[in-house]
Every structure is written in C-alpha cells, then in structure tokens.
GROMACS .gro file of C-alpha atoms in nm:
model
  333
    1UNK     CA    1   0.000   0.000   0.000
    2UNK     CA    2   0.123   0.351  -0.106
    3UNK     CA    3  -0.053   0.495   0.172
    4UNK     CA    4  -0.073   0.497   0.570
    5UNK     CA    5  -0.378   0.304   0.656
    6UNK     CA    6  -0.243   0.080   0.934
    7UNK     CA    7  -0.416   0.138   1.274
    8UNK     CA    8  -0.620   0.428   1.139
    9UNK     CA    9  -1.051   0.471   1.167
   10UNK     CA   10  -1.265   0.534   0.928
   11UNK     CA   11  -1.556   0.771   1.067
   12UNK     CA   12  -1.614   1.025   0.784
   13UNK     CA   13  -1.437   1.060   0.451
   14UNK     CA   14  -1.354   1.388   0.524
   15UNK     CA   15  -1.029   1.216   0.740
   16UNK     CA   16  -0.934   1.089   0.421
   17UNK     CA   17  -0.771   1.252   0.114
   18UNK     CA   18  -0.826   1.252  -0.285
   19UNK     CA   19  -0.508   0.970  -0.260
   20UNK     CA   20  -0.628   0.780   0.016
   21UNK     CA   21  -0.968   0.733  -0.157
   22UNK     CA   22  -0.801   0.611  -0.464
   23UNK     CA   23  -0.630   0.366  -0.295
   24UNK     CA   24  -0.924   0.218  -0.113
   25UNK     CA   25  -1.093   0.200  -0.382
   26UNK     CA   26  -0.804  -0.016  -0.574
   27UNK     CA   27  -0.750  -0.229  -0.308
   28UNK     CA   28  -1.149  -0.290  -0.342
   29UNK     CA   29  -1.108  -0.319  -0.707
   30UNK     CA   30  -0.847  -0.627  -0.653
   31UNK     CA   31  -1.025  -0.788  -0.353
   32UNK     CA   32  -1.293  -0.823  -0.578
   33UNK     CA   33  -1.113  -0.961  -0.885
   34UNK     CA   34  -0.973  -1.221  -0.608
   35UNK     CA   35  -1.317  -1.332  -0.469
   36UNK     CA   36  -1.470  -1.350  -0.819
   37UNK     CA   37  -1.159  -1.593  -0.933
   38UNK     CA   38  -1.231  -1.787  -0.636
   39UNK     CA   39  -0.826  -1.748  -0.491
   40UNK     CA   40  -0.840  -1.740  -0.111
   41UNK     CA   41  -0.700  -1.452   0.098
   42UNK     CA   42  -0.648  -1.483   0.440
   43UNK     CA   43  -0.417  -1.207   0.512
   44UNK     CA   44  -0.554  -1.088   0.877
   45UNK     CA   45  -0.625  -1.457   0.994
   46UNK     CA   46  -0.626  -1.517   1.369
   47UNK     CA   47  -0.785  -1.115   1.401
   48UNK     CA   48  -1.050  -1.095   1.574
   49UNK     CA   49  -1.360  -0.822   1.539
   50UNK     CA   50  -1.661  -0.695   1.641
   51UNK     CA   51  -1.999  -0.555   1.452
   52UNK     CA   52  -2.181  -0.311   1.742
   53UNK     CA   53  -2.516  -0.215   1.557
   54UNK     CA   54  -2.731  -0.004   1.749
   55UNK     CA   55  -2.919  -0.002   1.415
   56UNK     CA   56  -3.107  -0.349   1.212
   57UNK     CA   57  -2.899  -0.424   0.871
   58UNK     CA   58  -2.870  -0.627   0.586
   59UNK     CA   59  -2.573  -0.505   0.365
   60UNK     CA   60  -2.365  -0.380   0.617
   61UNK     CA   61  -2.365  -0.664   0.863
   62UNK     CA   62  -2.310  -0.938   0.552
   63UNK     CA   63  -2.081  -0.680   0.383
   64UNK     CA   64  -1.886  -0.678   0.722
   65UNK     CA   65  -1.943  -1.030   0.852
   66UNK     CA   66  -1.841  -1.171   0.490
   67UNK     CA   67  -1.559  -0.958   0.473
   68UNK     CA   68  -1.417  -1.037   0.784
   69UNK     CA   69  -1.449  -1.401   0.711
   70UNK     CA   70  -1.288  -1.372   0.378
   71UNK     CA   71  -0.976  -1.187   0.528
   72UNK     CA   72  -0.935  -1.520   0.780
   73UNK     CA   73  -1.047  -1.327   1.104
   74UNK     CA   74  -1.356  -1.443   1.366
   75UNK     CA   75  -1.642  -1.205   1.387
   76UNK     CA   76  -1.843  -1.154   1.714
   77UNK     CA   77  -2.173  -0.946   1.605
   78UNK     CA   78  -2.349  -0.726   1.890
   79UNK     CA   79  -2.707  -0.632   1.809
   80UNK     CA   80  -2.934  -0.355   1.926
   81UNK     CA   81  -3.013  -0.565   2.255
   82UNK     CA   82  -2.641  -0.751   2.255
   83UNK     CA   83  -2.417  -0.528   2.467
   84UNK     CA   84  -2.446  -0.315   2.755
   85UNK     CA   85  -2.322  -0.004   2.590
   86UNK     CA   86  -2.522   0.317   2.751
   87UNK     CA   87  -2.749   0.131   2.908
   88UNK     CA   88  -2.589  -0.012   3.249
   89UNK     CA   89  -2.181   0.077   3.063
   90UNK     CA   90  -2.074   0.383   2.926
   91UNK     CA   91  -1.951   0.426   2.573
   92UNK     CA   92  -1.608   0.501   2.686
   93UNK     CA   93  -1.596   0.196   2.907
   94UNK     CA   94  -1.765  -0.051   2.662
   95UNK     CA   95  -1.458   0.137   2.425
   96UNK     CA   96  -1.219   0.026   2.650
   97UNK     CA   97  -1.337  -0.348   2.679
   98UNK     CA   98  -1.416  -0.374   2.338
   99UNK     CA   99  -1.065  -0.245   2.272
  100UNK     CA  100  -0.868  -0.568   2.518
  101UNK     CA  101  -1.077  -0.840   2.294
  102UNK     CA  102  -1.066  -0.701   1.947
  103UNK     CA  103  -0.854  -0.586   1.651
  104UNK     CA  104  -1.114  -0.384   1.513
  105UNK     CA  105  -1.470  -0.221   1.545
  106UNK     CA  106  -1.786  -0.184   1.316
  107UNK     CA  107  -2.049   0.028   1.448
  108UNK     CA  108  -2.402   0.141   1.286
  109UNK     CA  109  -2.627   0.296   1.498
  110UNK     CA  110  -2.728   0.692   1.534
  111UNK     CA  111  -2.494   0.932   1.739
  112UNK     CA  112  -2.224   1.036   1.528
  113UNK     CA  113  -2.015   1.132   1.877
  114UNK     CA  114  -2.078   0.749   1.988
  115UNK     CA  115  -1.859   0.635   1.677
  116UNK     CA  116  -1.590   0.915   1.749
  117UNK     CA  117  -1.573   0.789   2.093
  118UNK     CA  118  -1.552   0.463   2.055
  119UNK     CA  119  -1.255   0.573   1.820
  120UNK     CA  120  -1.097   0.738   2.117
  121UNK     CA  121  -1.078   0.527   2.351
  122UNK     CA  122  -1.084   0.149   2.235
  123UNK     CA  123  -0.718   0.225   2.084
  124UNK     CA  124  -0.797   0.002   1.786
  125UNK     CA  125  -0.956   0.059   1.414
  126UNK     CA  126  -1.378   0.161   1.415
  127UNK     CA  127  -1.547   0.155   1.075
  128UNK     CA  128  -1.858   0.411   1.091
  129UNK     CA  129  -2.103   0.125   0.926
  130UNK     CA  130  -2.391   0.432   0.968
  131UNK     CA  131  -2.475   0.751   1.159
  132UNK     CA  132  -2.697   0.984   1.164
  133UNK     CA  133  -2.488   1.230   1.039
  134UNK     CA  134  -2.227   0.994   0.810
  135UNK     CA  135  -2.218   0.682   0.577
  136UNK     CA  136  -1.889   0.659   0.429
  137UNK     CA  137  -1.862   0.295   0.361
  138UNK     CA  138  -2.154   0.334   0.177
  139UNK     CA  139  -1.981   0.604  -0.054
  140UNK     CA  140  -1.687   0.358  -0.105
  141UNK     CA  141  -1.914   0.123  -0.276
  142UNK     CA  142  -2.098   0.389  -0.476
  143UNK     CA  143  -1.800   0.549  -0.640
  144UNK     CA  144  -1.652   0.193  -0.709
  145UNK     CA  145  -1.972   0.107  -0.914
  146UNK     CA  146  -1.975   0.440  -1.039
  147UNK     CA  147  -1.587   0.376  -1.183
  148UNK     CA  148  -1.702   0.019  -1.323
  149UNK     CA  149  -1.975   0.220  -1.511
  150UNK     CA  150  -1.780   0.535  -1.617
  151UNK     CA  151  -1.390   0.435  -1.606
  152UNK     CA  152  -1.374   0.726  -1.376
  153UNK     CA  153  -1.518   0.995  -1.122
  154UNK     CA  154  -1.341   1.307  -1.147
  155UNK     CA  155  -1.609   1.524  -1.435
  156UNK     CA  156  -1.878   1.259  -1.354
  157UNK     CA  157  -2.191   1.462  -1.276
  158UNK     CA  158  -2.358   1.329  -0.983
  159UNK     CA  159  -2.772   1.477  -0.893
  160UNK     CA  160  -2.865   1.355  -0.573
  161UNK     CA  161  -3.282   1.384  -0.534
  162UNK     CA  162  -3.478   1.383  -0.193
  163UNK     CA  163  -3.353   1.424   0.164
  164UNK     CA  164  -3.020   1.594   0.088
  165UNK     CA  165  -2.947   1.693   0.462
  166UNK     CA  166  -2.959   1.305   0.555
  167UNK     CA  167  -2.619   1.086   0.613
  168UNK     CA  168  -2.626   1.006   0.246
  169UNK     CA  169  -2.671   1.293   0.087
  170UNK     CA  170  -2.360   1.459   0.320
  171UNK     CA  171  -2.156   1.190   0.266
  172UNK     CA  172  -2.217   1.170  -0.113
  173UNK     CA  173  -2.130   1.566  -0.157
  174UNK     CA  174  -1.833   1.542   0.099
  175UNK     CA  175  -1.733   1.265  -0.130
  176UNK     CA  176  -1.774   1.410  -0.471
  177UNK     CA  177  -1.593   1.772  -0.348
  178UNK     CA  178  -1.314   1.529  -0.258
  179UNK     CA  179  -1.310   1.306  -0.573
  180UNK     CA  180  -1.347   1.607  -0.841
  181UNK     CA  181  -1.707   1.511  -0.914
  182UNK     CA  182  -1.993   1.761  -0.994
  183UNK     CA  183  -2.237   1.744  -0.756
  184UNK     CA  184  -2.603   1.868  -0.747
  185UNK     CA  185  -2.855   1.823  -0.443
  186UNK     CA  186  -3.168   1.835  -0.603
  187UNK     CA  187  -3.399   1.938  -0.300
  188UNK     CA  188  -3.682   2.181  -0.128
  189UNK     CA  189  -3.388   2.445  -0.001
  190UNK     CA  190  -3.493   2.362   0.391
  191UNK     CA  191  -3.374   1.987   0.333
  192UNK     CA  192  -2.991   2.083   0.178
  193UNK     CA  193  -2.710   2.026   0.395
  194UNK     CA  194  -2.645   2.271   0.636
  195UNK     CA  195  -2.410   2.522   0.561
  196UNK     CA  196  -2.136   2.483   0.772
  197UNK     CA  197  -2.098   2.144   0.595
  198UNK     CA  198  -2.209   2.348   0.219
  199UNK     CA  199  -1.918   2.592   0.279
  200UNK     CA  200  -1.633   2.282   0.398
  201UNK     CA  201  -1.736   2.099   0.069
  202UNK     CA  202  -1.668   2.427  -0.160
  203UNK     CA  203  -1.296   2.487   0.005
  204UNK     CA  204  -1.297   2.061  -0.085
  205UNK     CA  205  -1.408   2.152  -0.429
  206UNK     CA  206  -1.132   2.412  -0.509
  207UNK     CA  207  -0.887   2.184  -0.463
  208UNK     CA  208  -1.046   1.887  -0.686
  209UNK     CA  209  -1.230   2.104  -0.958
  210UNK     CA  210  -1.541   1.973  -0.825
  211UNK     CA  211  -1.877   2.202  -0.848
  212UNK     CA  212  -2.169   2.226  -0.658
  213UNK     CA  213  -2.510   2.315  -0.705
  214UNK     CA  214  -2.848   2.388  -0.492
  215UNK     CA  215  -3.154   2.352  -0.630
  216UNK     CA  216  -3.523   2.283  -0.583
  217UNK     CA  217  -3.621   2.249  -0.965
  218UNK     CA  218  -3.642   1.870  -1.049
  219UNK     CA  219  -3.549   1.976  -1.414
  220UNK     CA  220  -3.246   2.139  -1.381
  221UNK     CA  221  -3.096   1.883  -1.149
  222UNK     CA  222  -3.216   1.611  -1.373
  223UNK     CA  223  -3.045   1.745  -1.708
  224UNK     CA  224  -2.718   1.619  -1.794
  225UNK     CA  225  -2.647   1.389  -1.532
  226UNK     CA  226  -2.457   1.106  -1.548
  227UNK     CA  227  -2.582   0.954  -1.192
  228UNK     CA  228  -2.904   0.945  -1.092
  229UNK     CA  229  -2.946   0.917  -0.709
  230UNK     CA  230  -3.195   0.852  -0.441
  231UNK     CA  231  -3.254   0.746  -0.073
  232UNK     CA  232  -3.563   0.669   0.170
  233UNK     CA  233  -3.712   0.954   0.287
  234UNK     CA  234  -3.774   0.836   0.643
  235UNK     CA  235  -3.476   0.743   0.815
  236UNK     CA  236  -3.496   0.439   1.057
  237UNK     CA  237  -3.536   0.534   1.379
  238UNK     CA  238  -3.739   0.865   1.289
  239UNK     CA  239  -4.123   0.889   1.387
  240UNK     CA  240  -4.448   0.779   1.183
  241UNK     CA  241  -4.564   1.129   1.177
  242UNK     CA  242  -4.334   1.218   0.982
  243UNK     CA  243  -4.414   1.055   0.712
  244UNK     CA  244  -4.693   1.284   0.585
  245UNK     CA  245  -4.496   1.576   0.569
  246UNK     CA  246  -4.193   1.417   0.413
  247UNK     CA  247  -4.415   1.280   0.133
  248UNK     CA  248  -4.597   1.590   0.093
  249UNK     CA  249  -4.278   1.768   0.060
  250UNK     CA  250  -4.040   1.531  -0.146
  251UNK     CA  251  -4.339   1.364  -0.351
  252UNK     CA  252  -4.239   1.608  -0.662
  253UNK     CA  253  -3.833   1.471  -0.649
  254UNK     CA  254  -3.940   1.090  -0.709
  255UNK     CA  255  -3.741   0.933  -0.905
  256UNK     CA  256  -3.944   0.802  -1.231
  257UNK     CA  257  -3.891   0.757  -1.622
  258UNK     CA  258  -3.971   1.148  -1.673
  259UNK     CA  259  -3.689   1.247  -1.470
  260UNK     CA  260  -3.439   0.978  -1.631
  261UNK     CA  261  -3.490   1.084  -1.997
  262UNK     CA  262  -3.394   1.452  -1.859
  263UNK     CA  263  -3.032   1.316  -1.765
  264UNK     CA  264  -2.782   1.203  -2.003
  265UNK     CA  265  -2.907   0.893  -2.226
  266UNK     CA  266  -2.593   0.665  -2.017
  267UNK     CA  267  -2.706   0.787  -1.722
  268UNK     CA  268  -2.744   0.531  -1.426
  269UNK     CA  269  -2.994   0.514  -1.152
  270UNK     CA  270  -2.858   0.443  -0.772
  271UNK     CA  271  -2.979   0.394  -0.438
  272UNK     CA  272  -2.784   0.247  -0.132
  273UNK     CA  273  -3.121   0.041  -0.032
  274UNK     CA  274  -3.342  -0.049   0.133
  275UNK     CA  275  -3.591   0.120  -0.153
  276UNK     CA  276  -3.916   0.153  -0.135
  277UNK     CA  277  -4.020   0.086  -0.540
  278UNK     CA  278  -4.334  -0.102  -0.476
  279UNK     CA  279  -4.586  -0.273  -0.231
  280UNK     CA  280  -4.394  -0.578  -0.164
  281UNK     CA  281  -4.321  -0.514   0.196
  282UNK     CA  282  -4.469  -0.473   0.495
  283UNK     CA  283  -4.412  -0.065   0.494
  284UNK     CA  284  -4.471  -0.057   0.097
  285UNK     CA  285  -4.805  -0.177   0.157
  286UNK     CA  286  -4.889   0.022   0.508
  287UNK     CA  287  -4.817   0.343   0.271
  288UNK     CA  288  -5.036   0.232  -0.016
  289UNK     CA  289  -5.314   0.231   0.247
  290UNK     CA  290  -5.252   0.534   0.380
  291UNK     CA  291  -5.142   0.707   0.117
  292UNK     CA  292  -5.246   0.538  -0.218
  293UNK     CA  293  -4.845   0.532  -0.346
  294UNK     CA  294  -4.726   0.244  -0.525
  295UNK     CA  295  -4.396   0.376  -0.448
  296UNK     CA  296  -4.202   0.632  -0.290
  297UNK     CA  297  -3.831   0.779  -0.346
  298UNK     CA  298  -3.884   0.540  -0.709
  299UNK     CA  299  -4.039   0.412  -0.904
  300UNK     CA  300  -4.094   0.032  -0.966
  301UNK     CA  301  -4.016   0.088  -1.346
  302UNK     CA  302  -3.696   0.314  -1.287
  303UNK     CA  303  -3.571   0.067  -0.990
  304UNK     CA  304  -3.609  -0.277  -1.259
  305UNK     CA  305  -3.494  -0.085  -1.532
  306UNK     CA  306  -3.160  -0.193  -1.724
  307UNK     CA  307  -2.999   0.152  -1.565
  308UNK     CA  308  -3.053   0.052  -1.218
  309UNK     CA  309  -2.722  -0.033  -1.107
  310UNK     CA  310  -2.851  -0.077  -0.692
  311UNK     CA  311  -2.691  -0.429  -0.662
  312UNK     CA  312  -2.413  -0.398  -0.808
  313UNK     CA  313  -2.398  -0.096  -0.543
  314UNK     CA  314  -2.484  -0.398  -0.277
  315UNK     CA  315  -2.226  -0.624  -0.437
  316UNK     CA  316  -1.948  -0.372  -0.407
  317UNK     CA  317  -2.042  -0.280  -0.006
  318UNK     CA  318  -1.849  -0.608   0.076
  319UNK     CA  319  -1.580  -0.545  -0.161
  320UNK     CA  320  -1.502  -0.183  -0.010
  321UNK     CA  321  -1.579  -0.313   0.344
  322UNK     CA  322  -1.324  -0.577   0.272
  323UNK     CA  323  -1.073  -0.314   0.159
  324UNK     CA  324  -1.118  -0.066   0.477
  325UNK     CA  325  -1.077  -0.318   0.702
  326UNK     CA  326  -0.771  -0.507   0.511
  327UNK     CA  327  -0.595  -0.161   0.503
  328UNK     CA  328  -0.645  -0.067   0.898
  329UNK     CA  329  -0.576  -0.375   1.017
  330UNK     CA  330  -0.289  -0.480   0.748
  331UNK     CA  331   0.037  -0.391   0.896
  332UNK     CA  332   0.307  -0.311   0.648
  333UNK     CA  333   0.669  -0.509   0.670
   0.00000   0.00000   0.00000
C-alpha cells in the first residue's frame, strides 16, 4: 500500500484525502477480482472483530461479517439488545473493553459522537457502518460502481434527489468535493445540507475542480447527469408522523422515467437500499393504504430498469468493506 492506513478509523471521509480514496478504492477493485476468481486470501487470519449495531442491517452486517471471514479473522456481532453499551456501561468503558478483545470495530447505529468515541478510547480501528450524520462505507461502494460504469469519477456529474441533509446525501457531496465530481442536491432548499458542511465541501471543491449546485427544480438537477441518485425519505429510527410531511414535501423529487430521460441517455440510476419501489413489503403496503403510493423515493419501473445499477452498489459494499478493514488492520513489513 502507497498509503498509511495501518491502525487508522474510518468515521467520515472527510479524514481521508483525494489519494487515500483512490487507494481504497483499488485495493477494493483487486479484492474483488480475487473473490470473483475464487483465490483465497487470508491475510488478517487469527484477528478478531466486532460488529456493534445499534441499528437493524442487511448489507452492512453481511458486507462486514463476509468480509471479515474472507480476510481469515472471527467475527463476534453485537445487536441492538447484545451489549451493555449506555445502558448499564458507558460508551467510553464498553470502548475500552471492546478495545482488550478485538482488533477492530464496526459500528451502525445513530450518534455520530458514539462512533468518534468509541474511536478514542478502544485504541484500535472503528469503521462508521452508519450515523446519523455519516455513511462513508456506503460512498466507497458507490464510487466503485460508479468507476465500473464510467472508467472514472473526477467530471462525472452526480444529482442527488430527496432528503439531501440526511447521512447520504452529506456523505455523497463530501465525497464528490473530494473526488473532483460535480455534484447537485436536487432538493426543497430547507432539506440541503447545512451550511457549515455546504461551505467545507466548496474549500474541498477548489482543490479537486469539483462544483456544486443547490436547487429545488427537479429539471435542472435532472439534465445532464450522469448519476441518478436517491434514498428513503424516512430514516430508521425517525417517527411515523413524519411521514406525511416528508411525502408531501419530497413527492415532486421521485425518481421516475420522466426524470431519467432529462439526464444524459448513459445515465445510471442508484440507491444504497433499502428502496421503497413497490408494495412488496410490509411498509410498501402500510403506505399504499394510507397514502395510495405504489412507491415512494422510485419508481418500480426506474428501480427494474436496465440503468438501475442498486446491486451492483450492494455487491461492491463487501468489496469496499473488505478493503477498509484489510488496510487498517494490514500492517506493512
């Protein structure tokens, strides 16, 4: 490895620079050529590591779980009711247990701080597998698909629809200032990023050549993209009343066929998932009832289409898992 990885965390991408995001991203690219030739890699075997999710998952705790298994280490996973932590033990002392056992920490759950002090005080590697506030794996796995698609991200232009003030929508534009990319939220103004994020991610954006736009008309974010993107627009963990208002407010930015023949005809449609594209779930059907939508954030024809890319998205969260993990915990001889 070119770069420094070796001991370090991964909370935010904004630790991380244009270089160190290549790198990840090419030590995901061979990780992945290995597991799809079927040549074993057990390069951190005996490790030992634990998922702390505060939060329910599918990708991230196989991307993780999977990962850690492919690299040779055990995996001890610690659900929402499976630890002690700020309940009868304090983060910094769960930190500091945590820390004796383990090489290395996952945690997903909703307190960015709780991530950054486990980070403190366990004195070993924590992955930020969700927050409230970031997602960076996620954006690891988005910009790898995004390079499979493309050949490359710096130029790519990148309209992000819906809940832009959410963990994805920061972490995307954090990510695209880094990476050179041109990114647009495409969002009623009171659901942007806030600004003391807006303003980090333009001094980001001198440096890369990356731009950034604001805006609430679904047209001009739609027109020449080259990435289409979208997320739920209630968060887990957020309260059924809000979702009345947030449909109300973001129905206009769904994602359907009108708004994919205003982007650039090899544009590609993404979501991190869960999505909600049709009434084959328990929620998907609740909000039919209430609200008489086949679909939310997406359509059902725009999700199935040939330029969905969403699992190859899923796919590539183990493969970029695999490589944050292999770097931090990888020491260099």
């Amino acid at each position: 490895m070119k770069q420094n990885f070796y001991g370090r965390s991964f909370l935010t991408l904004l630790d991380y620079t244009k270089e160190e995001i290549q790198e990840l991203l090419s030590i995901s690219a061979k990780l992945k050529a290995k597991k799809h030739a079927g040549l074993e890699c057990l390069p951190l075997k005996g490790k030992n590591v634990v998922l702390l999710f505060e939060k329910d998952s599918t990708r991230t705790r196989c991307a993780f779980q999977v990962g850690a298994n492919d690299l040779g280490m055990n995996v001890t996973y610690l659900g929402p009711t499976g630890s002690q932590m700020g309940k009868k033990e304090s983060i910094k002392d769960t930190a500091r247990v945590l820390g004796r056992m383990y090489d290395g920490i996952e945690y997903r759950g909703y307190k960015q701080e709780t991530v950054e002090i486990l980070a403190e005080y366990s004195g070993v590697p924590v992955w930020n597998g969700l927050t409230d506030k970031y997602h960076p794996t996620q954006i690891l796995a988005d910009f790898l698909t995004i390079i499979e698609k493309f050949g490359h991200l710096e130029g790519i232009n990148f309209t992000y629809f819906g809940d832009a003030r959410n963990n994805m929508g920061n972490s995307l534009m954090i990510g695209a200032a880094i990476m050179g990319m041109n990114f647009t939220a495409c969002a009623p103004s009171d659901l942007w990023p806030n600004q003391e994020l807006i303003d980090k991610c333009y001094e980001l954006a001198q440096k890369s050549g990356a731009k950034l736009k604001f805006t609430e008309d679904v047209s001009e974010g739609a027109k020449g993209a080259d990435v289409i993107y979208t997320d739920v627009w209630v968060s887990m963990g957020e309260p059924d009343s809000v979702w009345k208002e947030r449909i109300e407010k973001l129905s206009p930015y769904q994602v359907n066929s009108d708004i994919m023949k205003k982007a650039n005809e090899t544009a590609i449609f993404m979501h991190c998932l869960p999505a909600f594209h049709n009434r084959e779930t328990v929620i998907g059907e609740d909000i039919y009832k209430k609200f008489e939508m086949d679909a939310l954030e997406v359509t059902e024809e725009v999700f199935e289409s040939k330029k969905s890319v969403v699992f190859d998205e899923a796919e590539n969260r183990l493969h970029t898992i695999k490589a944050v993990m292999y770097a931090t915990l990888k020491e260099e001889k």
